[in-house]
PDB file of C-alpha atoms in Angstrom:
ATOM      1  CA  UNK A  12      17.830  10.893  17.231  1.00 59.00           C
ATOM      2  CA  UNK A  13      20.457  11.840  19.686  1.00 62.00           C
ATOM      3  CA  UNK A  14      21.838  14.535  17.790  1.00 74.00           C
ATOM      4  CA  UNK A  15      18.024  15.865  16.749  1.00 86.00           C
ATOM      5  CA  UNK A  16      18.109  13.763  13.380  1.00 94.00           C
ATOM      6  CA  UNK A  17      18.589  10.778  11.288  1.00 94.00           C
ATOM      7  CA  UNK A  18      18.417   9.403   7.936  1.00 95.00           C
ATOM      8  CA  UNK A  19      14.954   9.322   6.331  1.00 94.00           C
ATOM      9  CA  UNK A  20      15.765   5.720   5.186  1.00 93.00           C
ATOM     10  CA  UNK A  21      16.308   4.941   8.651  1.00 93.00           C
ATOM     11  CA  UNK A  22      13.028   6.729   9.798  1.00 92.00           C
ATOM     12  CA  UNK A  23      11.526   5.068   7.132  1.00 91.00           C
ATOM     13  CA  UNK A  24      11.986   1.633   8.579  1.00 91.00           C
ATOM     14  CA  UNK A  25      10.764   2.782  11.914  1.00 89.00           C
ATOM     15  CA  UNK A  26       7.831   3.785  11.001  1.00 87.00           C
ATOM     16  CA  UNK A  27       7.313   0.739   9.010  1.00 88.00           C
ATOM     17  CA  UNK A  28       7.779  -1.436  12.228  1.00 88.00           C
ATOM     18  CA  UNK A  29       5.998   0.398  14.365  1.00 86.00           C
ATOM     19  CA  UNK A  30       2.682   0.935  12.047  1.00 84.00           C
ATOM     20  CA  UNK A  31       3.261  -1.842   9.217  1.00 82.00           C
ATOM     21  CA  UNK A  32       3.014   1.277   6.445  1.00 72.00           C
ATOM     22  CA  UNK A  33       5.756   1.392   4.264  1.00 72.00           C
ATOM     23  CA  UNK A  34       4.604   4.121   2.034  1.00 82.00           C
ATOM     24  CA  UNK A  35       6.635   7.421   1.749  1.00 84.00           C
ATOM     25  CA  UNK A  36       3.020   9.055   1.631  1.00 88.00           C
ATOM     26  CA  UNK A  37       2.160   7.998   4.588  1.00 89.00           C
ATOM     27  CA  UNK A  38       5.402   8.274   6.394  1.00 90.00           C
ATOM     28  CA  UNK A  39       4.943  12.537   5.183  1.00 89.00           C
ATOM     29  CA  UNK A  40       1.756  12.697   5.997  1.00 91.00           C
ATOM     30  CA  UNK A  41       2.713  11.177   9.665  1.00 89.00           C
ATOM     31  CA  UNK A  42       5.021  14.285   9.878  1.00 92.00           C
ATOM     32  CA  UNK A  43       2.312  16.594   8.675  1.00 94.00           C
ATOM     33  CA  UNK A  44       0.060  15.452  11.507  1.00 93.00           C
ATOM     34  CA  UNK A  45       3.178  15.800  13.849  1.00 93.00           C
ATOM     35  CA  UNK A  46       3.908  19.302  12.954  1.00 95.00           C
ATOM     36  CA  UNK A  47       0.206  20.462  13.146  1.00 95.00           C
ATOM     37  CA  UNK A  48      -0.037  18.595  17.114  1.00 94.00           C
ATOM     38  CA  UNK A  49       3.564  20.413  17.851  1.00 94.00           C
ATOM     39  CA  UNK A  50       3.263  23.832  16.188  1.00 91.00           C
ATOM     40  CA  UNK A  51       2.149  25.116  19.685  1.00 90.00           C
ATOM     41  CA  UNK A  52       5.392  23.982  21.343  1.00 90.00           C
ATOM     42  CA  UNK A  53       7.579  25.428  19.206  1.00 89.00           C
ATOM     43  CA  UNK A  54       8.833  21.810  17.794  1.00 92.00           C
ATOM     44  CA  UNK A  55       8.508  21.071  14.264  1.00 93.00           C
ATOM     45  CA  UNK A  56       9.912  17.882  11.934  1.00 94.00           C
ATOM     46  CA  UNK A  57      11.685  19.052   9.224  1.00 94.00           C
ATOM     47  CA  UNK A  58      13.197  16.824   6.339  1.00 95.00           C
ATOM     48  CA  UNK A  59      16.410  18.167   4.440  1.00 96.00           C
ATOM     49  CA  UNK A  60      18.715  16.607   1.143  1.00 97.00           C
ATOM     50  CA  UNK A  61      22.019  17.211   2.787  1.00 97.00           C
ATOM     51  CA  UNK A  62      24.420  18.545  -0.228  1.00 97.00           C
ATOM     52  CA  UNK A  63      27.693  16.759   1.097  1.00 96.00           C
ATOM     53  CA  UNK A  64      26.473  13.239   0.774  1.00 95.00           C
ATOM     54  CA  UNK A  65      23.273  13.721  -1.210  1.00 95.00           C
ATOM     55  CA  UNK A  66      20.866  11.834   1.711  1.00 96.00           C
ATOM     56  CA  UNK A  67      17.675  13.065   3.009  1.00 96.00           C
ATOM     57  CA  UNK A  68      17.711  13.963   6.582  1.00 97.00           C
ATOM     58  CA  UNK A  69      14.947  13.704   9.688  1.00 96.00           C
ATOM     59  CA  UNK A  70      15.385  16.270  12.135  1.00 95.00           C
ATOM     60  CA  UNK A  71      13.587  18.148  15.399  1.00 92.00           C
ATOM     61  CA  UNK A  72      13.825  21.284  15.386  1.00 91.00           C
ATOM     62  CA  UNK A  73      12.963  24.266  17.925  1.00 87.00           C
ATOM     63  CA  UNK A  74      11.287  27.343  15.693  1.00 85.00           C
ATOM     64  CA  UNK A  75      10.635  29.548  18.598  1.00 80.00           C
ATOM     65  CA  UNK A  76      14.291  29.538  19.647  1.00 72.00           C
ATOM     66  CA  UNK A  77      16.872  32.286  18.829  1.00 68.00           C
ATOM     67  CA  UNK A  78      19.957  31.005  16.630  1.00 66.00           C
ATOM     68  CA  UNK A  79      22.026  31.092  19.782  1.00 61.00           C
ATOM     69  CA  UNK A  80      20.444  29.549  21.972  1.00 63.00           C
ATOM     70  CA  UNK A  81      19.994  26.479  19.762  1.00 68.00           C
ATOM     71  CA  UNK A  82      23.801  25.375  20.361  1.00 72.00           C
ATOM     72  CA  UNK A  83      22.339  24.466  23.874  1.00 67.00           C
ATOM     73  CA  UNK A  84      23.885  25.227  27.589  1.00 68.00           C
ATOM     74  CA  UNK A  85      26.796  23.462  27.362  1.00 82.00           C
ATOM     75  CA  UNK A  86      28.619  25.622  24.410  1.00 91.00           C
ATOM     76  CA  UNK A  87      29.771  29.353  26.316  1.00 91.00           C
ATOM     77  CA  UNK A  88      29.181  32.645  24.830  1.00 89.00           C
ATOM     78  CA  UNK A  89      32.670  32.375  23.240  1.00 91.00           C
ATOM     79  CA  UNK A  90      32.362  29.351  21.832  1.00 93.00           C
ATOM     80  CA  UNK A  91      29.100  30.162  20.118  1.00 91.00           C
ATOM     81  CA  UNK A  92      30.855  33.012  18.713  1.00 90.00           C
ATOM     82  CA  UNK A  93      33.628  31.197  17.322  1.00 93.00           C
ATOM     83  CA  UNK A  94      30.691  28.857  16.123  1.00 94.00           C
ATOM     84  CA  UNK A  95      29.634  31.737  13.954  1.00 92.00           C
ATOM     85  CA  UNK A  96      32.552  32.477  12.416  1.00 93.00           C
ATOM     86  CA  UNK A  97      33.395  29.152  11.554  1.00 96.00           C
ATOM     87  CA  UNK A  98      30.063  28.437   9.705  1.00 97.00           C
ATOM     88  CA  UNK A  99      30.971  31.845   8.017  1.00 95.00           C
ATOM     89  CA  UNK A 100      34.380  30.963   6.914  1.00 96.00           C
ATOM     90  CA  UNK A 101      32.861  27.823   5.805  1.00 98.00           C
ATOM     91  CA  UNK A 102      29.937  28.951   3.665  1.00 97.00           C
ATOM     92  CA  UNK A 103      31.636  31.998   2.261  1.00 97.00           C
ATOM     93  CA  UNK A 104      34.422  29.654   0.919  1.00 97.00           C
ATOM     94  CA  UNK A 105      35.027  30.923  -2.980  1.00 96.00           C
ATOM     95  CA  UNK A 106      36.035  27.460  -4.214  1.00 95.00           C
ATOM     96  CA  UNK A 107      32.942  25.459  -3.115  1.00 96.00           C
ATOM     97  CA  UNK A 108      31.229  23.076  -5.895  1.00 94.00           C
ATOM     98  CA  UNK A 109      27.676  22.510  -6.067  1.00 93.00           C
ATOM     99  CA  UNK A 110      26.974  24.604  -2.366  1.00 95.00           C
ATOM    100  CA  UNK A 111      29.769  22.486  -0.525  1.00 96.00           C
ATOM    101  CA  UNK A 112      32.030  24.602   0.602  1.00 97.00           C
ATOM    102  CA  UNK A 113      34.628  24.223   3.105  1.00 98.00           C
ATOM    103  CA  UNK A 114      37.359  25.277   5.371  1.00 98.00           C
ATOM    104  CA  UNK A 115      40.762  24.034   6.922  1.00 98.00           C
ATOM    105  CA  UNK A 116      40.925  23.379  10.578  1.00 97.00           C
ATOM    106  CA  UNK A 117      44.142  25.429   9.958  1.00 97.00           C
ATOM    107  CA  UNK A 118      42.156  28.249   8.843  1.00 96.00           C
ATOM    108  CA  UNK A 119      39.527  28.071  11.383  1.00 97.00           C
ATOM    109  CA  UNK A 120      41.987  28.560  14.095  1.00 96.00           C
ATOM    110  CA  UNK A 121      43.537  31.133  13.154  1.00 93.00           C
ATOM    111  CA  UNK A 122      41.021  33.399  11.853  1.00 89.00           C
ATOM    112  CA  UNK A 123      41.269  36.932  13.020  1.00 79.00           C
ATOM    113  CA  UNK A 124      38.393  37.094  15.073  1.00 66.00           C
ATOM    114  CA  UNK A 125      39.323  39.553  17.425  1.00 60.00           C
ATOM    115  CA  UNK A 126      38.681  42.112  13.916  1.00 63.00           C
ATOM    116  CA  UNK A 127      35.949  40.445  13.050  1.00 59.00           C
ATOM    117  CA  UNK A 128      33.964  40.298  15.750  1.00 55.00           C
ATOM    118  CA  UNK A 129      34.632  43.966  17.017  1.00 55.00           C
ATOM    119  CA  UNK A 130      33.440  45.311  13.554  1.00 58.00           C
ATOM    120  CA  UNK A 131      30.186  43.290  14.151  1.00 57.00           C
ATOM    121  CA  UNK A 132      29.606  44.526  17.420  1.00 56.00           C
ATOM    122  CA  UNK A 133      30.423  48.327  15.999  1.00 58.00           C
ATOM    123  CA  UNK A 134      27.119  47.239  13.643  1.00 59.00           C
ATOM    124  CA  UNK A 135      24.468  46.966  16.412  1.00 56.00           C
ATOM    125  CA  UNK A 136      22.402  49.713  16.209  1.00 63.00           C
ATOM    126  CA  UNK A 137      20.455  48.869  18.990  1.00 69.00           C
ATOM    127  CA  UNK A 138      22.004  49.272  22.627  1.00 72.00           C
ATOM    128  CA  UNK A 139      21.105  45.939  24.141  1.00 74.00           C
ATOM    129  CA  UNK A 140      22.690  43.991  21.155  1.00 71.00           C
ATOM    130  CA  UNK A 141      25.878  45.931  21.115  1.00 72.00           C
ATOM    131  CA  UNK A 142      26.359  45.059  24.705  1.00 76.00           C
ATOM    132  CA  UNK A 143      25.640  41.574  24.268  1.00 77.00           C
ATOM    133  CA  UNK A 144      27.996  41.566  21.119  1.00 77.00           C
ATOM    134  CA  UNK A 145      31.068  43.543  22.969  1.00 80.00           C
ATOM    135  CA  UNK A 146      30.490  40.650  25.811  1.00 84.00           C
ATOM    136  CA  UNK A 147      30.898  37.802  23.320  1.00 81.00           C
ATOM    137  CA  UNK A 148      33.756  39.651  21.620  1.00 80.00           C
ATOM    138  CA  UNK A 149      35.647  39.519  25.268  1.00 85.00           C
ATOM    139  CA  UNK A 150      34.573  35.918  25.712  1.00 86.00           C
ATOM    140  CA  UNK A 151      36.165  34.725  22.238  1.00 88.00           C
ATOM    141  CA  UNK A 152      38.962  36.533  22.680  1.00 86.00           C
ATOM    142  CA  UNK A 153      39.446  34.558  26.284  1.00 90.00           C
ATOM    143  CA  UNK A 154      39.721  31.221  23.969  1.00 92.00           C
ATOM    144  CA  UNK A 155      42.739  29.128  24.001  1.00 93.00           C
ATOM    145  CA  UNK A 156      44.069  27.177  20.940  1.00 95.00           C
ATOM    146  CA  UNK A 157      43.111  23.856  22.421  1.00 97.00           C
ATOM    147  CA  UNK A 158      39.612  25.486  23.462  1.00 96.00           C
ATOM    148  CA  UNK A 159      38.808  26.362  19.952  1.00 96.00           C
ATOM    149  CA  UNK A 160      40.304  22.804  18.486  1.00 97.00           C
ATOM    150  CA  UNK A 161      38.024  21.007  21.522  1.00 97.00           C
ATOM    151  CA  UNK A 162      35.107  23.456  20.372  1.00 97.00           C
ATOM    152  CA  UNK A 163      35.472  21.990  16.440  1.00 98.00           C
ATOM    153  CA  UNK A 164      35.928  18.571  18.161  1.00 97.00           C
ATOM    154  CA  UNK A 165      32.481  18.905  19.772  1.00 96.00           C
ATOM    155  CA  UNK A 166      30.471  20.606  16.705  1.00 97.00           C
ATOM    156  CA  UNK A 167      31.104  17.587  14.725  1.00 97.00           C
ATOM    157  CA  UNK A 168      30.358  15.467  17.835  1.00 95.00           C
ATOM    158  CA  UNK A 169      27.075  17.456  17.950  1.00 94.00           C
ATOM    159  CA  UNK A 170      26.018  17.139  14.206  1.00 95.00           C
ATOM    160  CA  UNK A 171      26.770  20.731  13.411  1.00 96.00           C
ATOM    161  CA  UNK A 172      29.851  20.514  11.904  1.00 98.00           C
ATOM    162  CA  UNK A 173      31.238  17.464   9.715  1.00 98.00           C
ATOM    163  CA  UNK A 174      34.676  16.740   8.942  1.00 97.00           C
ATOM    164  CA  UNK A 175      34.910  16.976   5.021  1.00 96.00           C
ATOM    165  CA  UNK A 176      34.640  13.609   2.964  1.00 92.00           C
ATOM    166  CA  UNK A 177      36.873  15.140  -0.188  1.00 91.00           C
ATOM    167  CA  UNK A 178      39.672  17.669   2.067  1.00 94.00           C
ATOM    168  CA  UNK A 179      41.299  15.946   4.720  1.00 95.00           C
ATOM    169  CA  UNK A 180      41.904  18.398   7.298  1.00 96.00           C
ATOM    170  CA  UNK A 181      39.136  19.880   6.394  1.00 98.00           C
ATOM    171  CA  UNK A 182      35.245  20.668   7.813  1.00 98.00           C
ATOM    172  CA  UNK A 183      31.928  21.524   6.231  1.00 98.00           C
ATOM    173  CA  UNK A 184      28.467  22.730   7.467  1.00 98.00           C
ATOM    174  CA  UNK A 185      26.734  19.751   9.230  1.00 97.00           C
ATOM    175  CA  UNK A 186      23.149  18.602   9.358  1.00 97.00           C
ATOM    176  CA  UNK A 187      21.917  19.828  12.423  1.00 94.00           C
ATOM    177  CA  UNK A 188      23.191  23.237  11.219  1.00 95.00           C
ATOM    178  CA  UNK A 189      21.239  23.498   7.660  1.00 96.00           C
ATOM    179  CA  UNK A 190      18.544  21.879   9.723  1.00 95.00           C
ATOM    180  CA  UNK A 191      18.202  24.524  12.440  1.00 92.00           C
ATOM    181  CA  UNK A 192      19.998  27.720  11.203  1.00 93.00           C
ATOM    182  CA  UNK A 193      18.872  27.855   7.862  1.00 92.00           C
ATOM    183  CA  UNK A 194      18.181  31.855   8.444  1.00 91.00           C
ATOM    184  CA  UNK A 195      21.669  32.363   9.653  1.00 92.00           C
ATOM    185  CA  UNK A 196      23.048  30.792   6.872  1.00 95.00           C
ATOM    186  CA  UNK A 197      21.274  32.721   4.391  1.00 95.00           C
ATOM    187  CA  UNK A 198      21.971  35.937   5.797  1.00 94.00           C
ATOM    188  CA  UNK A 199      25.948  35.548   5.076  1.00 95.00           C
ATOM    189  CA  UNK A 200      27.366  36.788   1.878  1.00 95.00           C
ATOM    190  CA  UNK A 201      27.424  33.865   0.001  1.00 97.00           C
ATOM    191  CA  UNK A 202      28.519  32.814  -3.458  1.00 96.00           C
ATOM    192  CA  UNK A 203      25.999  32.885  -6.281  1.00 96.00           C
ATOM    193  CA  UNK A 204      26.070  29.316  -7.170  1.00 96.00           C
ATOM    194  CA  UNK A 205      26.348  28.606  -3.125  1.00 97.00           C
ATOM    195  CA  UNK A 206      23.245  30.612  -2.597  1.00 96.00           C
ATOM    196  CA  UNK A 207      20.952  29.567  -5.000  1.00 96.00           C
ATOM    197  CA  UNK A 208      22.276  25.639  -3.880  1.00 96.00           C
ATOM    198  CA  UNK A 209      21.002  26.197  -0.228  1.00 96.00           C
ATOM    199  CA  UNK A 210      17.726  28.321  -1.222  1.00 95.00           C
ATOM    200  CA  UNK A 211      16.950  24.781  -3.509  1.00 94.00           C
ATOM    201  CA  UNK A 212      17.119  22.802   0.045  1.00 93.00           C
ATOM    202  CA  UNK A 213      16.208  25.202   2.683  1.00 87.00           C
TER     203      UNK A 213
END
């Protein structure tokens, strides 16, 4: 699982070679046993239907982890902001069928997220936050055009975002993302329909 999941099908098989089961009972109850040995650690197995293609989905996950932090070292403070705009553009997207939603890589770069993210850092009550917000406000303004296109490049690299299947041009919410920032994604102001889509998966 290089980018922290896989197809159940796939994990399926895997576990049939390694233990000569086949059952899907047994495969779940595997991860049951899993999650009960890893639950100290943080680490839990979590299966999700992904909406854009309809398959069910394997992943690690960290649960002790703050939403940030989950993007890893090698995304900076700006691009994890930008991150968060882009799944917001994304999931708030008015014309999405069936909780797929989606949004143009035209749009994504040229959201206005100098606005944006000053009014969210304006919305920390608490000192600490605010500061940490104004500094990733002055880190995504710092981002180039070609930063924030190689920034998309590597989200879809990294299983969080996926290049739509129906818009060319266009990306949707990845895998790794419903998988591991479920709470985030809940939080936004989504569409009815979207909503009560993600709430059937999460």
């Amino acid at each position: 699982m290089r980018k922290g999941y896989m197809l159940e099908s796939a994990a399926l098989d895997t576990f049939a070679q390694l233990t000569g089961h086949r059952t899907e009972d047994d495969f779940h109850a595997l991860l049951a046993e899993q999650n009960r040995e890893m639950d100290t650690l943080g680490l839990q197995l979590r299966t999700l239907r992904y909406l854009p293609d309809s398959q069910t989905y394997v992943g690690l996950i960290n649960t002790m982890s703050d939403e940030p932090s989950k993007l890893g070292t090698h995304y900076s403070i700006g691009q994890r902001e930008f991150f968060k705009h882009v799944l917001e553009a994304i999931a708030v997207d008015p014309n999405a069928e069936a909780g797929v939603g989606a949004a143009s890589g035209m749009q994504l770069l040229n959201m206005d997220l100098s606005r944006l993210t000053a009014a969210a850092a304006q919305q920390q009550d608490d000192a600490a936050a605010a500061a940490t917000q104004a500094a990733a406000v002055a880190a995504l303004r710092k981002l180039t055009k070609s930063e924030k296109e190689h920034t998309l490049k590597q989200l879809v690299a990294d299983g969080w975002l996926r290049h739509s299947h129906t818009q060319s041009g266009h990306y949707c919410i990845g895998v790794r993302s419903f998988l591991e920032l479920s709470d985030m994604l809940l939080q936004f102001d989504l569409p009815a329909e979207t909503k009560q889509a993600w709430e059937n998966i999460i």
